[in-house]
């Protein structure tokens, strides 16, 4: 069996060598010539699966080690009877850590009030539902919008978009990029969306760049409709727009899902699916390859501090989001920054020790994604 593996698939060679021959190729360079005699193609989001790439190849299975999968043309897969999988939820904790850190960063650095304010979560799937839990830990009232779920499960607990935009002080997008009716998300954050938002709100996009109409964001910002902007995803990537970058208070190179666990879970999910597809026994175990956690234990002197001050200290110690801040000089290096991204471990690996017993704070720290104990 021969597998073509995109270069940024973490430990892709190690995993797929247990099934046979592996060729590792830079993500954007994978071409039809590589797939002539390949059985499987394992990618992340930078490799676009188009008819030109796979027509005439011998590929039987394509796996993407990512949550999003709009880079795959499913009509061609169906016509060619090629099996596929994505990696649902692989990096949902990573994105939830990112959003929690971003909110706490704005709280500490820009005085963003979180307690008793409202957050509107657009798209309540793997990521959105985790963000909801974390947001409650920060004292935010949570408003949920997810029309596909509301249609399937009933409207209870979900609100119409217009209502969420009008009520929330923070809006965060966690929808897939969808171009078809009945619930397209392509440029869903347009002029009308921003007009309906509460003046002075915070806007966050860590979903996909094309879910946002960048010009509408710039206009909303110019009108003072938005107080702070957090952008992890861009339209286009990797040549991101300098004017949009300049409008973002927190600007990162599409790394919200790039925790070590997020990337590794993706590889494990595609490996297991490929094994099932080719009727092979999965034998690869990545756990001996995992490096030690940087901050396994964190002692925080909580006395005299608010819950969110303690949470901000914990979040910044585990993940300092300012290290990922993009500047205009970084634009030509966007892909490289992502490919060489350092090791970031998830909150859940860190145990927080408080210097005093505070039951409510202990619960909040746990709900924000950390382990916790009082000394
Ligand atoms: N920045 C990153 O690193 C990163 C990491 C992971 C995921 N993502 C992006 O975030 C998206 C969401 O991830 P997920 O794992 O939660 O996916 P998911 O499929 O579990 O959840 C998406 C949710 O959005 C809802 N939805 C669809 N259309 C909608 C609409 N028009 N309005 C409101 N809700 C709608 C769906 O019903 C679903 O509940 C992914 O598709 C991916 O594009 C980005
Ligand atoms: O959809 C996802 O899982 C994330 O956006 C992921 O980070 C995208 O994949 P990448 O561009 O990192 O290969």
Short mmCIF file of C-alpha atoms in Angstrom, two decimals, residues 65-234:
data_model
loop_
_atom_site.label_atom_id
_atom_site.label_comp_id
_atom_site.label_asym_id
_atom_site.label_seq_id
_atom_site.Cartn_x
_atom_site.Cartn_y
_atom_site.Cartn_z
CA UNK A 65 -6.55 15.57 9.69
CA UNK A 66 -8.67 18.71 10.20
CA UNK A 67 -12.17 19.58 11.42
CA UNK A 68 -13.04 21.69 8.36
CA UNK A 69 -13.32 19.88 5.02
CA UNK A 70 -14.41 22.49 2.45
CA UNK A 71 -11.08 21.97 0.66
CA UNK A 72 -12.42 18.64 -0.66
CA UNK A 73 -14.62 18.40 -3.76
CA UNK A 74 -17.12 15.73 -2.73
CA UNK A 75 -18.80 15.40 -6.09
CA UNK A 76 -15.55 14.12 -7.58
CA UNK A 77 -15.04 11.71 -4.67
CA UNK A 78 -18.54 10.35 -5.23
CA UNK A 79 -18.11 9.97 -9.00
CA UNK A 80 -14.77 8.22 -8.50
CA UNK A 81 -16.06 6.15 -5.56
CA UNK A 82 -13.25 7.33 -3.29
CA UNK A 83 -13.71 6.87 0.46
CA UNK A 84 -12.91 9.81 2.76
CA UNK A 85 -12.87 11.07 6.32
CA UNK A 86 -12.32 14.32 8.19
CA UNK A 87 -11.40 14.58 11.88
CA UNK A 88 -14.44 15.99 13.67
CA UNK A 89 -13.66 17.59 17.02
CA UNK A 90 -9.92 16.81 16.80
CA UNK A 91 -8.94 20.37 17.74
CA UNK A 92 -12.12 21.64 19.43
CA UNK A 93 -10.44 21.91 22.87
CA UNK A 94 -7.57 23.78 21.23
CA UNK A 95 -9.92 26.37 19.71
CA UNK A 96 -11.82 26.64 23.01
CA UNK A 97 -8.49 27.32 24.79
CA UNK A 98 -7.71 29.97 22.15
CA UNK A 99 -11.06 31.77 22.56
CA UNK A 100 -10.81 31.61 26.38
CA UNK A 101 -7.30 33.07 26.26
CA UNK A 102 -8.30 35.77 23.77
CA UNK A 103 -11.24 36.89 25.95
CA UNK A 104 -9.11 36.91 29.10
CA UNK A 105 -6.33 38.78 27.26
CA UNK A 106 -8.83 41.51 26.23
CA UNK A 107 -10.11 41.53 29.82
CA UNK A 108 -6.61 42.10 31.30
CA UNK A 109 -5.17 44.34 28.58
CA UNK A 110 -8.15 46.35 27.34
CA UNK A 111 -10.45 46.18 30.36
CA UNK A 112 -13.10 44.15 28.53
CA UNK A 113 -15.81 43.44 31.09
CA UNK A 114 -16.90 39.79 31.01
CA UNK A 115 -19.01 39.28 34.14
CA UNK A 116 -22.73 39.61 33.42
CA UNK A 117 -22.08 40.47 29.78
CA UNK A 118 -23.40 38.29 26.96
CA UNK A 119 -21.60 36.26 24.28
CA UNK A 120 -23.32 35.16 21.09
CA UNK A 121 -22.00 31.86 19.71
CA UNK A 122 -22.82 31.34 16.04
CA UNK A 123 -22.47 27.62 15.28
CA UNK A 124 -22.78 25.34 18.29
CA UNK A 125 -21.00 22.16 17.25
CA UNK A 126 -17.78 20.62 18.60
CA UNK A 127 -16.07 24.00 19.03
CA UNK A 128 -19.07 26.24 19.77
CA UNK A 129 -20.42 24.00 22.54
CA UNK A 130 -17.02 23.95 24.27
CA UNK A 131 -16.70 27.72 23.89
CA UNK A 132 -20.14 28.05 25.53
CA UNK A 133 -18.96 26.13 28.60
CA UNK A 134 -15.76 28.16 28.88
CA UNK A 135 -17.62 31.46 28.41
CA UNK A 136 -19.93 30.61 31.33
CA UNK A 137 -16.81 30.01 33.43
CA UNK A 138 -15.76 33.61 32.68
CA UNK A 139 -19.13 34.88 33.89
CA UNK A 140 -20.59 35.49 30.43
CA UNK A 141 -24.27 34.87 29.66
CA UNK A 142 -24.39 32.60 26.63
CA UNK A 143 -26.70 33.05 23.61
CA UNK A 144 -26.64 30.27 21.03
CA UNK A 145 -27.44 30.41 17.32
CA UNK A 146 -27.44 27.26 15.19
CA UNK A 147 -30.35 27.00 12.73
CA UNK A 148 -29.41 23.48 11.47
CA UNK A 149 -29.42 22.17 15.06
CA UNK A 150 -32.58 24.11 15.91
CA UNK A 151 -34.30 22.49 12.89
CA UNK A 152 -33.17 19.00 13.98
CA UNK A 153 -33.48 19.25 17.76
CA UNK A 154 -36.12 21.94 18.29
CA UNK A 155 -35.73 25.68 18.91
CA UNK A 156 -35.34 25.36 22.68
CA UNK A 157 -32.02 26.87 23.78
CA UNK A 158 -31.32 28.46 20.39
CA UNK A 159 -32.02 32.07 19.39
CA UNK A 160 -32.49 33.69 15.97
CA UNK A 161 -29.32 35.35 14.63
CA UNK A 162 -30.89 38.82 14.69
CA UNK A 163 -31.72 38.47 18.38
CA UNK A 164 -28.22 37.20 19.27
CA UNK A 165 -26.54 40.04 17.36
CA UNK A 166 -28.70 42.64 19.08
CA UNK A 167 -28.20 41.19 22.59
CA UNK A 168 -24.57 40.07 22.74
CA UNK A 169 -21.52 42.09 23.76
CA UNK A 170 -19.19 39.54 22.15
CA UNK A 171 -19.91 37.62 18.93
CA UNK A 172 -17.85 34.57 18.00
CA UNK A 173 -18.19 32.51 14.82
CA UNK A 174 -17.82 28.70 14.88
CA UNK A 175 -19.58 27.63 11.68
CA UNK A 176 -18.16 25.59 8.80
CA UNK A 177 -17.76 27.33 5.43
CA UNK A 178 -20.97 26.42 3.56
CA UNK A 179 -21.96 27.81 0.16
CA UNK A 180 -25.30 26.01 -0.28
CA UNK A 181 -28.79 26.77 0.94
CA UNK A 182 -30.61 26.55 3.27
CA UNK A 183 -27.99 27.84 5.76
CA UNK A 184 -25.00 29.19 3.82
CA UNK A 185 -22.23 30.73 5.87
CA UNK A 186 -20.15 32.25 3.03
CA UNK A 187 -19.80 35.95 3.99
CA UNK A 188 -22.50 35.56 6.65
CA UNK A 189 -20.81 38.38 8.60
CA UNK A 190 -21.74 41.09 6.09
CA UNK A 191 -22.88 44.73 6.34
CA UNK A 192 -26.33 43.77 7.68
CA UNK A 193 -24.77 41.43 10.26
CA UNK A 194 -22.58 44.22 11.64
CA UNK A 195 -25.43 46.76 11.53
CA UNK A 196 -27.50 44.39 13.68
CA UNK A 197 -24.69 43.99 16.24
CA UNK A 198 -24.78 45.95 19.44
CA UNK A 199 -22.58 49.06 19.01
CA UNK A 200 -19.20 48.62 20.70
CA UNK A 201 -19.21 44.80 20.62
CA UNK A 202 -16.27 42.43 20.29
CA UNK A 203 -16.07 40.37 17.07
CA UNK A 204 -14.18 37.04 16.86
CA UNK A 205 -13.62 34.82 13.84
CA UNK A 206 -11.70 31.56 14.32
CA UNK A 207 -13.89 29.60 11.88
CA UNK A 208 -12.99 30.35 8.26
CA UNK A 209 -11.86 33.61 6.63
CA UNK A 210 -14.57 33.48 3.96
CA UNK A 211 -17.37 33.41 6.55
CA UNK A 212 -16.54 37.10 7.05
CA UNK A 213 -16.92 39.84 4.46
CA UNK A 214 -13.65 41.65 5.29
CA UNK A 215 -14.82 44.96 3.79
CA UNK A 216 -17.93 44.88 5.96
CA UNK A 217 -15.71 44.40 9.02
CA UNK A 218 -13.56 47.40 8.04
CA UNK A 219 -16.67 49.54 7.57
CA UNK A 220 -18.14 48.43 10.90
CA UNK A 221 -14.83 49.20 12.60
CA UNK A 222 -14.68 52.65 10.95
CA UNK A 223 -18.21 53.38 12.17
CA UNK A 224 -17.24 52.39 15.73
CA UNK A 225 -19.67 49.46 15.65
CA UNK A 226 -16.94 47.10 16.92
CA UNK A 227 -14.70 47.78 19.91
CA UNK A 228 -12.24 44.87 19.55
CA UNK A 229 -11.59 42.31 16.84
CA UNK A 230 -9.96 38.88 17.11
CA UNK A 231 -9.06 37.17 13.83
CA UNK A 232 -7.36 33.80 13.45
CA UNK A 233 -8.62 33.12 9.91
CA UNK A 234 -8.39 35.31 6.84
#
